XYZ file of C-alpha atoms in Angstrom:
169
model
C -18.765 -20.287 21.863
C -16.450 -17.627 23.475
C -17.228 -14.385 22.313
C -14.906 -12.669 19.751
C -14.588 -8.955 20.052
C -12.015 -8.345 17.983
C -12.423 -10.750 14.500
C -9.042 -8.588 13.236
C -7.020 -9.923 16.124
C -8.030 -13.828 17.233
C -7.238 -16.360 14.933
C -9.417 -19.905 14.744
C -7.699 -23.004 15.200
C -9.034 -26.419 14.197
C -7.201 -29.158 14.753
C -7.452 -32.737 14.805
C -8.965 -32.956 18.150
C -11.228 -29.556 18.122
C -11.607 -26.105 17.602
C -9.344 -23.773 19.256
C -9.840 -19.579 19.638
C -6.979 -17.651 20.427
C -6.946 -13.784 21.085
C -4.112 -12.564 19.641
C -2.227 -9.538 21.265
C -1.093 -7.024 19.043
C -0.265 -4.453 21.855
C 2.688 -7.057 23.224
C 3.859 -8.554 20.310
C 2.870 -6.593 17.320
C 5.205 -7.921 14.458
C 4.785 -11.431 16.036
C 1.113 -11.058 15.680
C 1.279 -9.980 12.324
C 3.695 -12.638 11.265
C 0.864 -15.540 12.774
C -1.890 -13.983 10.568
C 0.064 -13.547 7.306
C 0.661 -17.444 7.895
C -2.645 -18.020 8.572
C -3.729 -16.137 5.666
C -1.541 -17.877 3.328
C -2.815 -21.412 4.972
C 0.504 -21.699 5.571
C -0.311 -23.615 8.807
C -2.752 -25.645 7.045
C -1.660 -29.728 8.013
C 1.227 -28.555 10.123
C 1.651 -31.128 12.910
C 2.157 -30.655 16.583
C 5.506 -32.312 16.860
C 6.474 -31.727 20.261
C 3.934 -32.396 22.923
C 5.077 -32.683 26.546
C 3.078 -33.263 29.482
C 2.061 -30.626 31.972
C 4.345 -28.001 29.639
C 3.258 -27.263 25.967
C 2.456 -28.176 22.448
C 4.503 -27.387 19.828
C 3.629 -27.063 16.107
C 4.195 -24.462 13.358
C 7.153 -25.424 11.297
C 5.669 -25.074 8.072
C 8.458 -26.556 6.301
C 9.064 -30.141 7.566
C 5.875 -30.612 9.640
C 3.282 -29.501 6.823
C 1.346 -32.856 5.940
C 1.013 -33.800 2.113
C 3.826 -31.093 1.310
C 7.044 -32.013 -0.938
C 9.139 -31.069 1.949
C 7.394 -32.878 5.247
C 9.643 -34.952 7.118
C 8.806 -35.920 10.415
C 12.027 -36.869 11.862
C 12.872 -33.107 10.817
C 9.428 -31.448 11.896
C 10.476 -28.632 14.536
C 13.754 -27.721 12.592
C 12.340 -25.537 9.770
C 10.587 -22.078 9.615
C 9.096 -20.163 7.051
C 10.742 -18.984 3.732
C 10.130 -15.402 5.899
C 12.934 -13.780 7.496
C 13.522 -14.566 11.553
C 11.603 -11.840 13.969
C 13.404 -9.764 16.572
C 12.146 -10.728 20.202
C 9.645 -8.889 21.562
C 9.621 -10.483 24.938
C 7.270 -8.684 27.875
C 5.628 -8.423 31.111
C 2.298 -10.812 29.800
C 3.112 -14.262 31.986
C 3.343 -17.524 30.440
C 0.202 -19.094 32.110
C -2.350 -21.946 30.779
C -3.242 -21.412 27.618
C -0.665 -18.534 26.558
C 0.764 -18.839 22.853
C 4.342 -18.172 22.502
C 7.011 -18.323 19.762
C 9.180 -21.232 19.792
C 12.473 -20.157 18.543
C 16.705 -21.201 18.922
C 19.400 -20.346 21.485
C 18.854 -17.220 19.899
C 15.852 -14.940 20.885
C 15.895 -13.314 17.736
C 14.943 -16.603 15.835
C 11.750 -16.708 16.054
C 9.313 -17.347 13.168
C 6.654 -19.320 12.284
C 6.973 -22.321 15.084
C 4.197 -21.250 18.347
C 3.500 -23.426 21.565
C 0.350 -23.406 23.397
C 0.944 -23.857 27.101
C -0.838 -26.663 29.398
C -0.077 -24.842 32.584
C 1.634 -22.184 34.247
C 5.203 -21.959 32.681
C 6.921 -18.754 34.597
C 10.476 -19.518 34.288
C 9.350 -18.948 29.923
C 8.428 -15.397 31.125
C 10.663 -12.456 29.899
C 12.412 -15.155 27.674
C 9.865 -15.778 24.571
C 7.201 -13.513 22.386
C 4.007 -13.901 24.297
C 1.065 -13.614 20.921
C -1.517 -14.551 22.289
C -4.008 -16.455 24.708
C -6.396 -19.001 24.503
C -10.724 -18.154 24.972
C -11.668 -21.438 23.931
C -11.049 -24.841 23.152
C -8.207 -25.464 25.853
C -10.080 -28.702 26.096
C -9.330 -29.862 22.638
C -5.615 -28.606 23.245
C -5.528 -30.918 26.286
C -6.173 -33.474 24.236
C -3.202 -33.877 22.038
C -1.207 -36.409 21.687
C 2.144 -35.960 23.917
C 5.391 -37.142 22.599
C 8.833 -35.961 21.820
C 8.528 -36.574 18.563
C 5.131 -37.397 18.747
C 4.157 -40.742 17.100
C 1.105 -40.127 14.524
C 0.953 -36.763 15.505
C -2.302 -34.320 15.701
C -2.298 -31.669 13.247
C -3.732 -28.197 12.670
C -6.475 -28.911 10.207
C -7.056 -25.112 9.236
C -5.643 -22.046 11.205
C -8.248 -18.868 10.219
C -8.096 -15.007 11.129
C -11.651 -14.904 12.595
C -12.379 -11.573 10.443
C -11.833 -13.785 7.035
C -14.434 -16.580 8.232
């Protein structure tokens, strides 16, 4: 297991198809980091589905209102439209590439839309740089992220099963 050096600031992600560690990065996107771990915290992303999955780009998941499994309001044929009941975040776009295994905010036309939707990267994605809220980056588990199912919407999607700040485990 990688090793966590800072339990405040890397949240644990277990999914359908394996664990997944992310560092989260507080010095690039401080109110974006904040925003993942009050989800988290609230288990907010708890069942949430990864509703779009493309190949040799990203997976997509975090809309906690229509992609949350066993809630009142999941829809899939709406999962990626909603947000949380929290206000939209102002970009904080930087320098930190989009490379495999970066987590990003998903958000509108409009970069200050962001807020509770993330991607995970496959690969290298440079032309996202300078454009979207870098959060964090994968340590471990890219192998389990790998192996979600693509789609666009995803048939029988994978889920997030629990998403944990690592200090609270």
């Amino acid at each position: 297991m990688a090793e966590i050096k800072d339990p405040e600031n890397t949240v644990i992600l277990e999914t359908t198809k394996g664990k997944v560690v992310i560092q989260l990065l507080p010095q690039v996107a401080p109110e974006h980091v904040a925003r993942i771990k009050e989800l988290a915290r609230e288990k907010a992303y708890d069942g949430v589905v990864f509703h779009r999955v493309i190949e040799n780009f990203m997976a997509q998941t975090g809309d906690v209102e229509y992609g949350k499994k066993g809630s009142e309001t999941f829809n899939p044929g709406r999962a990626g439209m909603g947000g949380s009941s929290k206000p939209d975040l102002k970009a904080e776009f930087s320098a930190t590439s989009h490379v495999r295994g970066t987590c990003s905010m998903a958000r509108s036309q409009n970069p200050n839309s962001a807020n509770s939707q993330f991607f995970i990267c496959f690969t290298d994605a440079p032309w996202l740089n300078k454009q979207y809220s870098v959060w964090g980056q994968v340590i471990e588990g890219m192998d389990n992220v790998d192996k979600i199912k693509r789609g666009e919407p995803v048939s029988d999607p994978d889920s997030i099963v629990s998403m944990r700040v690592a200090a609270d485990v």
